[in-house]
mmCIF file of C-alpha atoms in Angstrom:
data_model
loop_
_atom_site.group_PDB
_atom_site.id
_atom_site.type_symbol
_atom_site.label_atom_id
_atom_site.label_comp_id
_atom_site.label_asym_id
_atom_site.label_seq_id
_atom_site.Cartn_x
_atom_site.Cartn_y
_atom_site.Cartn_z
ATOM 1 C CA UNK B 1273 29.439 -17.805 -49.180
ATOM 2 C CA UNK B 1274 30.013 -14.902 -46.666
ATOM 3 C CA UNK B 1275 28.592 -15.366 -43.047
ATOM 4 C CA UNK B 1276 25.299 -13.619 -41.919
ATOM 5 C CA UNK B 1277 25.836 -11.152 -39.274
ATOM 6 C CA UNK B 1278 23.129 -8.340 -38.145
ATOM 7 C CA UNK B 1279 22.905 -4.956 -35.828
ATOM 8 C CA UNK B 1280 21.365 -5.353 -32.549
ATOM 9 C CA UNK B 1281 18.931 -2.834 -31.863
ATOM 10 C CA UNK B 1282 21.744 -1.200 -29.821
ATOM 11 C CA UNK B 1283 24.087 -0.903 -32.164
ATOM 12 C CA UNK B 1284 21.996 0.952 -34.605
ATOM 13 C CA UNK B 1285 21.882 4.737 -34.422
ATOM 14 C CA UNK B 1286 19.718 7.004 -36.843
ATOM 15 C CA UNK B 1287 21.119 8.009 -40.120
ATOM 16 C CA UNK B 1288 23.147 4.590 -40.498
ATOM 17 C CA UNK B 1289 22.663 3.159 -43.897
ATOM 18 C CA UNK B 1290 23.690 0.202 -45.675
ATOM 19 C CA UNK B 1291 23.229 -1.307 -49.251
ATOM 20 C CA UNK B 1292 22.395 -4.362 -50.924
ATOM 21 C CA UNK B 1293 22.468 -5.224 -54.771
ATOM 22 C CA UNK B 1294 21.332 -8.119 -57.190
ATOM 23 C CA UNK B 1295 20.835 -8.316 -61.211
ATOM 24 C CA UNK B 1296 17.732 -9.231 -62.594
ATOM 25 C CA UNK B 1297 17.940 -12.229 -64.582
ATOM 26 C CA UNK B 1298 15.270 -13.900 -66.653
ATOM 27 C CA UNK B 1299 15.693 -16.584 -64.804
ATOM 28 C CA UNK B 1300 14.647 -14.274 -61.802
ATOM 29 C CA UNK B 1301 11.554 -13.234 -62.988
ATOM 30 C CA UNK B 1302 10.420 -16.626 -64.684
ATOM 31 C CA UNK B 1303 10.590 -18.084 -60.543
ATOM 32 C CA UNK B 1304 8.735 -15.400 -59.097
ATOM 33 C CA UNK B 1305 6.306 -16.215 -62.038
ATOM 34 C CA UNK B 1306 6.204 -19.559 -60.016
ATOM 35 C CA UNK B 1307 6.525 -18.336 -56.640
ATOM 36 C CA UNK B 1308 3.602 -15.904 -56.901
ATOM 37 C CA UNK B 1309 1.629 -17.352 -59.723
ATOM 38 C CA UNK B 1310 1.468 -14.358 -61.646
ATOM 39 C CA UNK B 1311 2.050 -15.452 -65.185
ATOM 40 C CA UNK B 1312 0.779 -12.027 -67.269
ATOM 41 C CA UNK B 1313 2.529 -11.890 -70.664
ATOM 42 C CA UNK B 1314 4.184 -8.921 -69.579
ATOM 43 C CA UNK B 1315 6.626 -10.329 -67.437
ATOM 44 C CA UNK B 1316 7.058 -13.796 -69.693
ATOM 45 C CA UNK B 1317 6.607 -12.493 -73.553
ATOM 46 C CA UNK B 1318 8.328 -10.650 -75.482
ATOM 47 C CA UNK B 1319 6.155 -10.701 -78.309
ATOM 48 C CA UNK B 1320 3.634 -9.343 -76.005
ATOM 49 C CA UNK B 1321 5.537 -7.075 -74.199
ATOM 50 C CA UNK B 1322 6.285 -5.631 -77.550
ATOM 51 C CA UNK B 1323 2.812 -3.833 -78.023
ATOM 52 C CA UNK B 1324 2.826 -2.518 -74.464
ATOM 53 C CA UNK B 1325 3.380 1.010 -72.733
ATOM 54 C CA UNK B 1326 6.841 -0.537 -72.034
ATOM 55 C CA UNK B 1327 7.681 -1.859 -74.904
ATOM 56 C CA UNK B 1328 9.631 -4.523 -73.732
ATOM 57 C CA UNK B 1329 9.051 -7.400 -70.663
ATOM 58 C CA UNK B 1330 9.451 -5.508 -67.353
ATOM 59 C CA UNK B 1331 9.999 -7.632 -63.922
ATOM 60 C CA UNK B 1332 7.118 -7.932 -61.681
ATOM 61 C CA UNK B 1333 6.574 -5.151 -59.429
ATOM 62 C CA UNK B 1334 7.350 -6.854 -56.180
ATOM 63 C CA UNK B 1335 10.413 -8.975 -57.613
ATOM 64 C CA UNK B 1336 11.741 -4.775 -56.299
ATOM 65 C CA UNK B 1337 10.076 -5.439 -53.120
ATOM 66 C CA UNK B 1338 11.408 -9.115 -52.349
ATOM 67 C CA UNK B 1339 14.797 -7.456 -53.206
ATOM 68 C CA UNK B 1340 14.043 -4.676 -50.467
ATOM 69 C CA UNK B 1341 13.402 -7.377 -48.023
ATOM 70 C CA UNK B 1342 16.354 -8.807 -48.759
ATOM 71 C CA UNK B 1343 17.977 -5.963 -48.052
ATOM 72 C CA UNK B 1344 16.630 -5.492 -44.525
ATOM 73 C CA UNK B 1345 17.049 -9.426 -43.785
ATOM 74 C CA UNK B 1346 20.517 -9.436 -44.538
ATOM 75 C CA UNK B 1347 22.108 -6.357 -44.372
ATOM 76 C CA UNK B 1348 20.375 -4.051 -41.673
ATOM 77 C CA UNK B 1349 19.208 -5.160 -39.342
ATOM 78 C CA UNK B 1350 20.076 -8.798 -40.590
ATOM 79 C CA UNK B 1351 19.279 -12.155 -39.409
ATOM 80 C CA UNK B 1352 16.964 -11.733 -36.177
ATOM 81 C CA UNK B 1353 14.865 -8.877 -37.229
ATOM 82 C CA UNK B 1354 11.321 -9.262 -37.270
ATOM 83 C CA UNK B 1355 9.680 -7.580 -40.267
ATOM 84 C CA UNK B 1356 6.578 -5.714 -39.417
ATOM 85 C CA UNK B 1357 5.805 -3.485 -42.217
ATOM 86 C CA UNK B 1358 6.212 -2.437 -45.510
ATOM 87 C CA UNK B 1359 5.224 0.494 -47.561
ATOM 88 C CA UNK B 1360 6.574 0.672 -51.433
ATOM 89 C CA UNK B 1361 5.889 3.360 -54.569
ATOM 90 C CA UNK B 1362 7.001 1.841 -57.984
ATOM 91 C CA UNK B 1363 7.984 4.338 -59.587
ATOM 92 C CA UNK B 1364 9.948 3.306 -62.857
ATOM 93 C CA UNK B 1365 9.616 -0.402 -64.481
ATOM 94 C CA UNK B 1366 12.297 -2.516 -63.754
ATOM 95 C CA UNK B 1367 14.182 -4.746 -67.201
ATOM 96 C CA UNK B 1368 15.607 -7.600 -67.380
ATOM 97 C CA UNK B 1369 19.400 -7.518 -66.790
ATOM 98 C CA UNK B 1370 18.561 -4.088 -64.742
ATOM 99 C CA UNK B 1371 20.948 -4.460 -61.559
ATOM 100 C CA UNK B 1372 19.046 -2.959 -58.498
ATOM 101 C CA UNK B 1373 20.604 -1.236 -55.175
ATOM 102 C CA UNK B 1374 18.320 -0.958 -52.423
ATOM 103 C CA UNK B 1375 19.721 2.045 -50.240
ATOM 104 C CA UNK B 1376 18.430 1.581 -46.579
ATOM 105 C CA UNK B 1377 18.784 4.352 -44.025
ATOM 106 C CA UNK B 1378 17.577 4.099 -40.424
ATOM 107 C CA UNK B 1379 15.202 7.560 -40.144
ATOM 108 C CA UNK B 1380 13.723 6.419 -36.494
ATOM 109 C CA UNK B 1381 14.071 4.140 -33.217
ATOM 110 C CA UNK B 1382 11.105 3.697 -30.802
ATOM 111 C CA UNK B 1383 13.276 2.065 -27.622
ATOM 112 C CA UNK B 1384 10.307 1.139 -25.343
ATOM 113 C CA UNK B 1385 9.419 -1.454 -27.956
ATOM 114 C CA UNK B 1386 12.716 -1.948 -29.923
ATOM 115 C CA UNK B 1387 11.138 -0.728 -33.408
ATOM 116 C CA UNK B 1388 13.409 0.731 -36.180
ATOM 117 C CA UNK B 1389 12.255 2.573 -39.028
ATOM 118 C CA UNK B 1390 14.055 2.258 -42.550
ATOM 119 C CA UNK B 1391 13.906 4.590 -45.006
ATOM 120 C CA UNK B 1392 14.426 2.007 -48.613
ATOM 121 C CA UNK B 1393 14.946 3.044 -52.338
ATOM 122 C CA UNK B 1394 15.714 1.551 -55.268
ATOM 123 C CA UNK B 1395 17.849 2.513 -58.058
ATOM 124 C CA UNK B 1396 18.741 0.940 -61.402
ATOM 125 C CA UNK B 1397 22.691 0.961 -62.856
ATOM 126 C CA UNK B 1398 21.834 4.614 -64.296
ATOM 127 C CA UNK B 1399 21.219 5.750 -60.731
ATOM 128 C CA UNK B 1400 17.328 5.736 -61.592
ATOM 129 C CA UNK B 1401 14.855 6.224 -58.508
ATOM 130 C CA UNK B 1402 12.363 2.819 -59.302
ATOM 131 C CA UNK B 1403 10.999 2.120 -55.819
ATOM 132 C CA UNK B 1404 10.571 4.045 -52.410
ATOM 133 C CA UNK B 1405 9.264 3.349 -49.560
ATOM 134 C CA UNK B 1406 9.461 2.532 -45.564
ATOM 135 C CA UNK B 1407 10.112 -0.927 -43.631
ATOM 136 C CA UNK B 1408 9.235 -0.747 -39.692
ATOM 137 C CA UNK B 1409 10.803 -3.590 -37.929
ATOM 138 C CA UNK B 1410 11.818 -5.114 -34.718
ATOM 139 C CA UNK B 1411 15.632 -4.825 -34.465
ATOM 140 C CA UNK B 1412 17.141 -8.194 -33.170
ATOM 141 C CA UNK B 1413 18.336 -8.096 -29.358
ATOM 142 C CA UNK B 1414 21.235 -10.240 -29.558
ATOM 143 C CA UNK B 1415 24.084 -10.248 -31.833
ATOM 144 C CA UNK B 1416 24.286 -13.396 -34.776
ATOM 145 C CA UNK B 1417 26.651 -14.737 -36.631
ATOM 146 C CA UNK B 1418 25.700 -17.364 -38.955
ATOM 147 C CA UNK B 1419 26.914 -19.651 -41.477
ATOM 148 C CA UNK B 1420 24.357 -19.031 -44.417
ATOM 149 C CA UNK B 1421 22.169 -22.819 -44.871
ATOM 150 C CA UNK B 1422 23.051 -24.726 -48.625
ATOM 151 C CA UNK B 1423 20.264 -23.691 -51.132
ATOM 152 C CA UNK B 1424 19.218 -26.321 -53.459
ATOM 153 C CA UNK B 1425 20.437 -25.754 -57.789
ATOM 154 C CA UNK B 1426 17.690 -24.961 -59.822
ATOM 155 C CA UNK B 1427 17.319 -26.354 -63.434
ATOM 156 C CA UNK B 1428 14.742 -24.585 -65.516
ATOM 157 C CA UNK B 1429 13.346 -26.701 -68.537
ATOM 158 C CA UNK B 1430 10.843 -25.957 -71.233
ATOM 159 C CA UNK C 912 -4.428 -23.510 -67.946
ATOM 160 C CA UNK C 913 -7.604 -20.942 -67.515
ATOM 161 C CA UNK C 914 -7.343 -17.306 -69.390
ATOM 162 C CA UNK C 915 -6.562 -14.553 -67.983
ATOM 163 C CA UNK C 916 -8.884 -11.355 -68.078
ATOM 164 C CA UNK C 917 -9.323 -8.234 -66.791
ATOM 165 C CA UNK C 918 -11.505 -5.707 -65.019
ATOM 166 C CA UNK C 919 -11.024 -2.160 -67.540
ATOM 167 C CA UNK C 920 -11.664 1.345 -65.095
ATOM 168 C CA UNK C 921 -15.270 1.560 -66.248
ATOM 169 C CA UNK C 922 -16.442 -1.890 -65.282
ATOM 170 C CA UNK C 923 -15.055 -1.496 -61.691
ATOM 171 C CA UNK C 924 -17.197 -0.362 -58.848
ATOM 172 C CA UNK C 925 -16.548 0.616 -55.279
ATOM 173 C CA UNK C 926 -17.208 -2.661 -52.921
ATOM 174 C CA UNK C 927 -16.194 -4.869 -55.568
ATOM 175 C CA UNK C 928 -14.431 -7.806 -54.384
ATOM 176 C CA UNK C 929 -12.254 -10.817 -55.911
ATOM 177 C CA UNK C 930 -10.111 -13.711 -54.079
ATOM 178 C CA UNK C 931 -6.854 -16.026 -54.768
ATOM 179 C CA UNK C 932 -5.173 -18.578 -52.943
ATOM 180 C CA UNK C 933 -2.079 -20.190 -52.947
ATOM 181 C CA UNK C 934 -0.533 -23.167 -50.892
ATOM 182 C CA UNK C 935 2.600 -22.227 -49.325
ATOM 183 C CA UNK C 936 4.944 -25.010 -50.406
ATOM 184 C CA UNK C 937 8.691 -25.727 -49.098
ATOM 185 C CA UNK C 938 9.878 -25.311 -52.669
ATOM 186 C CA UNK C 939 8.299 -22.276 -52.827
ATOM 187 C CA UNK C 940 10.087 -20.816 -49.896
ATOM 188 C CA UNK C 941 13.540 -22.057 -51.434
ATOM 189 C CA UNK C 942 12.735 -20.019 -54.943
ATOM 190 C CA UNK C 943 12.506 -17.092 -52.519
ATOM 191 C CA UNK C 944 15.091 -17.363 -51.120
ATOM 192 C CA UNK C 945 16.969 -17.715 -54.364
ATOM 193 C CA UNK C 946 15.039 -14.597 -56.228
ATOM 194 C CA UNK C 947 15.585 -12.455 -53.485
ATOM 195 C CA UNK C 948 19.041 -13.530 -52.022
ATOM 196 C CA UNK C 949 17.789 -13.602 -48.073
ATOM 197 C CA UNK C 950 19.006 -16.697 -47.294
ATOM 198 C CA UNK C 951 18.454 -16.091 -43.674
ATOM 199 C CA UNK C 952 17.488 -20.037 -42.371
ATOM 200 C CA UNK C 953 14.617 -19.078 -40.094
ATOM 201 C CA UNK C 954 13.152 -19.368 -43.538
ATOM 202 C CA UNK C 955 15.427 -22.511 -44.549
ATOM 203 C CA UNK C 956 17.057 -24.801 -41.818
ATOM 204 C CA UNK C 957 14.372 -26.471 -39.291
ATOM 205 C CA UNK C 958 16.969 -27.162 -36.699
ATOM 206 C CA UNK C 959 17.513 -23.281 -36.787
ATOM 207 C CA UNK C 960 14.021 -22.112 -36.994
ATOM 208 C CA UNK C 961 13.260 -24.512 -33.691
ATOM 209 C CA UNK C 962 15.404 -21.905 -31.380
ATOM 210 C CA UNK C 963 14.186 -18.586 -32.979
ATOM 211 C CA UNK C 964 10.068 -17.563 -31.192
ATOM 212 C CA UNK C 965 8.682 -18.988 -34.170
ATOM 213 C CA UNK C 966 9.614 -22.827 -33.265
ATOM 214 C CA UNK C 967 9.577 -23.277 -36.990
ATOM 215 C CA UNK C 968 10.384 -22.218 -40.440
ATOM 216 C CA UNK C 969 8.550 -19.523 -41.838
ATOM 217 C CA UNK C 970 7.844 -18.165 -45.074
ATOM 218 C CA UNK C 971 9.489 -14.999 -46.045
ATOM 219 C CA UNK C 972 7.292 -12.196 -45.274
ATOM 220 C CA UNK C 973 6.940 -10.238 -48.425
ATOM 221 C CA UNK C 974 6.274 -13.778 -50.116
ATOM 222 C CA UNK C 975 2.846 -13.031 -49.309
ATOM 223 C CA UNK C 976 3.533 -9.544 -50.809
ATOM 224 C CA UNK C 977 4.093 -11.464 -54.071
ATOM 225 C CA UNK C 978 0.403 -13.201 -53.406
ATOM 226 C CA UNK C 979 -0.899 -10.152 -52.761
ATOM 227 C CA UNK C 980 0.287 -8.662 -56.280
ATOM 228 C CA UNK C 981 -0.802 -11.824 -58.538
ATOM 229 C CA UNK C 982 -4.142 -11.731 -56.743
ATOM 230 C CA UNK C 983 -4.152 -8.025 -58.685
ATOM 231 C CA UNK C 984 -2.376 -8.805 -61.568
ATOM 232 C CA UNK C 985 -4.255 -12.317 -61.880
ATOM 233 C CA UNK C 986 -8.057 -11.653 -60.519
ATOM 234 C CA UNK C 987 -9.276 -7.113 -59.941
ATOM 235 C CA UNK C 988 -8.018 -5.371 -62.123
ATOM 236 C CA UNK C 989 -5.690 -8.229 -63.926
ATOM 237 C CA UNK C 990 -4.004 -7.989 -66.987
ATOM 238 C CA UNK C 991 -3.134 -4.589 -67.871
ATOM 239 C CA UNK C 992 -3.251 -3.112 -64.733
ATOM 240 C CA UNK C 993 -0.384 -0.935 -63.609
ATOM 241 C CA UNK C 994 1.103 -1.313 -60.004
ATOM 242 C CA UNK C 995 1.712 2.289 -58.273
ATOM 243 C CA UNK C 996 1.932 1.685 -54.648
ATOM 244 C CA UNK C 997 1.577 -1.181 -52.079
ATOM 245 C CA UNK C 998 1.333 -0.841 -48.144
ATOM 246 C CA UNK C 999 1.328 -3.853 -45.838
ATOM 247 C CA UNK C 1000 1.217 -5.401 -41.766
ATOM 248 C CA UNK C 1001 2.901 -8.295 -41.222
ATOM 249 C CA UNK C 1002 0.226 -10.177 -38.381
ATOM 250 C CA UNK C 1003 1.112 -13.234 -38.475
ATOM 251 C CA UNK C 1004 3.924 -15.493 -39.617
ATOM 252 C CA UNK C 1005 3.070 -18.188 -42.569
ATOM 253 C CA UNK C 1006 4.468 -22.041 -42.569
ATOM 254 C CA UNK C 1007 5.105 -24.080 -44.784
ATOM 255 C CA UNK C 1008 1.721 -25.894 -46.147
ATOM 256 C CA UNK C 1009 -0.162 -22.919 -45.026
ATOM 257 C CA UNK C 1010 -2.726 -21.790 -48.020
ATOM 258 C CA UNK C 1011 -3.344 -17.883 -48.069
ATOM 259 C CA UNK C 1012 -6.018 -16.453 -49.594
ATOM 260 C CA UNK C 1013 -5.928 -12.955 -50.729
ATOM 261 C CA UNK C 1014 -9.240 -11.160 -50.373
ATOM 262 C CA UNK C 1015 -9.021 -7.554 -52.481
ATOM 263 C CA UNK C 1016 -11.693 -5.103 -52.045
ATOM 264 C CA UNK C 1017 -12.009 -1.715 -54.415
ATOM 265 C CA UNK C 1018 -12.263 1.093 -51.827
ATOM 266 C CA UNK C 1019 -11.921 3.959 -53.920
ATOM 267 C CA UNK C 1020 -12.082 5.025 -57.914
ATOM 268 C CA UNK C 1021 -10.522 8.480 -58.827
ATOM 269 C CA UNK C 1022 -11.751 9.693 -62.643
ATOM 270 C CA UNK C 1023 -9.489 11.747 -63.439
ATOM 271 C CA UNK C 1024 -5.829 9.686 -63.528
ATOM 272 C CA UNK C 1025 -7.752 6.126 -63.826
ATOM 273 C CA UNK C 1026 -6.801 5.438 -60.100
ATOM 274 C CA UNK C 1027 -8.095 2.432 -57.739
ATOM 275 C CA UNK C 1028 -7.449 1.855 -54.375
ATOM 276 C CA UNK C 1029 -7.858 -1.813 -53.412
ATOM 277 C CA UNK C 1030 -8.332 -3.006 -49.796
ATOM 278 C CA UNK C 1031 -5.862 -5.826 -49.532
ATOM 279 C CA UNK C 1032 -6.334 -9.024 -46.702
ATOM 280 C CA UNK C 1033 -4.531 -12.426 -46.403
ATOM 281 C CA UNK C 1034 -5.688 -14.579 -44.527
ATOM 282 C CA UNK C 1035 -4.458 -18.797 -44.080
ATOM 283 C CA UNK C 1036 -6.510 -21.884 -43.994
ATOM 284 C CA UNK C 1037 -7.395 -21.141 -40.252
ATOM 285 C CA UNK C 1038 -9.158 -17.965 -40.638
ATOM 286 C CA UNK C 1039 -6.234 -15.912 -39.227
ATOM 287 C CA UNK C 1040 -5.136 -12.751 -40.895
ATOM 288 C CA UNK C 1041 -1.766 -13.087 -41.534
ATOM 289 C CA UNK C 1042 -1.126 -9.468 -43.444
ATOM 290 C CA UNK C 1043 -3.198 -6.751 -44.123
ATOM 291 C CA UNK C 1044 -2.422 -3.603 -46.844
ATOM 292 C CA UNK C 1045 -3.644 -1.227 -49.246
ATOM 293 C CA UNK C 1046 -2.602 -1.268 -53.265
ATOM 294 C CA UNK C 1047 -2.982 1.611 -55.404
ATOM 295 C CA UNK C 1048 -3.108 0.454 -59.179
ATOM 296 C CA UNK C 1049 -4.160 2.398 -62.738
ATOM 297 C CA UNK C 1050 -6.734 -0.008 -63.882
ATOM 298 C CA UNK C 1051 -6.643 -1.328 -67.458
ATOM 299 C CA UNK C 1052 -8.286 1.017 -70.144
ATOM 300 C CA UNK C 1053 -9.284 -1.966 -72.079
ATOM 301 C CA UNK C 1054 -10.320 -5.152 -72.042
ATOM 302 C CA UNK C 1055 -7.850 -8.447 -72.524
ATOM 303 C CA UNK C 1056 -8.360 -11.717 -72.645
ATOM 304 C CA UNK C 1057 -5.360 -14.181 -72.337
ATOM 305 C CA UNK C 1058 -4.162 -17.289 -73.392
ATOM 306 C CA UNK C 1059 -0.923 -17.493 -70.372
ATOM 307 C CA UNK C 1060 2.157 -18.018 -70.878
ATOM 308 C CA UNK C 1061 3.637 -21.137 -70.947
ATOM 309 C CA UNK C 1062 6.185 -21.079 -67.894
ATOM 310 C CA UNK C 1063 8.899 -23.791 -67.914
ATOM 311 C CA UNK C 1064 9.412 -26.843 -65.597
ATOM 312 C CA UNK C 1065 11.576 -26.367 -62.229
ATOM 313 C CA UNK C 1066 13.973 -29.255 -60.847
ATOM 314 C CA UNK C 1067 15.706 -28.351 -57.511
ATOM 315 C CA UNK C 1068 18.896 -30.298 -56.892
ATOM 316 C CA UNK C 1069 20.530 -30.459 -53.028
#
């Protein structure tokens, strides 16, 4: 896996962007079924699912925000940024199998207190808008390179 | 497992409030970090985590983003409720073997489009608030009762 490596809050100027993508698996949504505790049918049966508005399961609404955060945690700023806000507007469901880009751009830097403000959206694989929002954070103040840590397999059983 | 129900539009009121609370486990921070890809280890490696201002490892912080949304998919409205917009303040960090408790208050009801503002707090096991927020949802037009999902077993392997 590649090494974790961030923007001091020096290095970042306004209008810089970056991106960050992952696929939605089932497997994705049944954890943060686990992780959060929400367990609605919507998310976990398809039978269900079925005879709602969306006709089919949809992924929880802030599986697109954990991906955002993602996004700002390892991409820009990266490791050393401390996250201090969040605002998000779902604004499409999300499928399974869907693959997700969060597009960050920097809109704003405060320097007397090191804050950066982040500009985030989401888009699907047909270029679909699904989330917006704004992340204010604390850019890191020194530079990181890091070897990512071993995560644990996971084994899912019924 | 208990039901799940739900609150429809017309049986909400303004000052209405509902709770939900969820332990913060180690395993819990590892699915995290495997739904959303940050892999950062302020989150993962303890020997890390000692050297950053936290001393420890901390939770991710829109993990309690993902409490926040199954206290409204799970408790006011619940099931059937549809998830427009979240804001949120990151206060305080969250350990592992914290328990946060979501505390959701209905602020606002708007006719017309079905709308309900909710007043969103988290606080942990010592009182402290660790994030604060607003959700905007469209609350369920009618009334479901649930039998949940059944949600299959995890094994983590190093």
């Amino acid at each position: 896996m590649s090494q974790l490596s961030n923007y001091t809050y020096d290095e970042i100027n306004i209008g810089q962007t970056a991106s960050y993508s992952k696929e939605i698996s089932e497997q994705d949504i049944q954890l943060f079924a686990i992780v959060s505790g929400d367990n609605n049918p919507v998310h976990l049966d398809a039978e269900f699912a079925a005879g709602t508005p969306f006709k089919e399961r949809i992924a929880h609404g802030m599986l697109s925000g954990a991906v955002i955060s993602a996004a700002i945690a390892l991409e820009l700023p990266g490791p050393g940024t401390i996250y201090l806000g969040q605002t998000m507007r779902f604004r499409r469901p999300v499928k399974i199998g869907d693959t997700l880009t969060v597009e960050l751009e920097v809109t704003d830097k405060r320097d007397d207190k090191q804050f950066v403000t982040l500009d985030c959206k989401v888009i699907n694989q047909n270029g679909e808008v699904v989330v917006t929002g704004t992340a204010e954070v604390i850019a890191p103040p020194v530079k990181l390179v890091l070897d990512p840590p071993h995560l644990p397999t996971i084994s899912l059983q019924d």
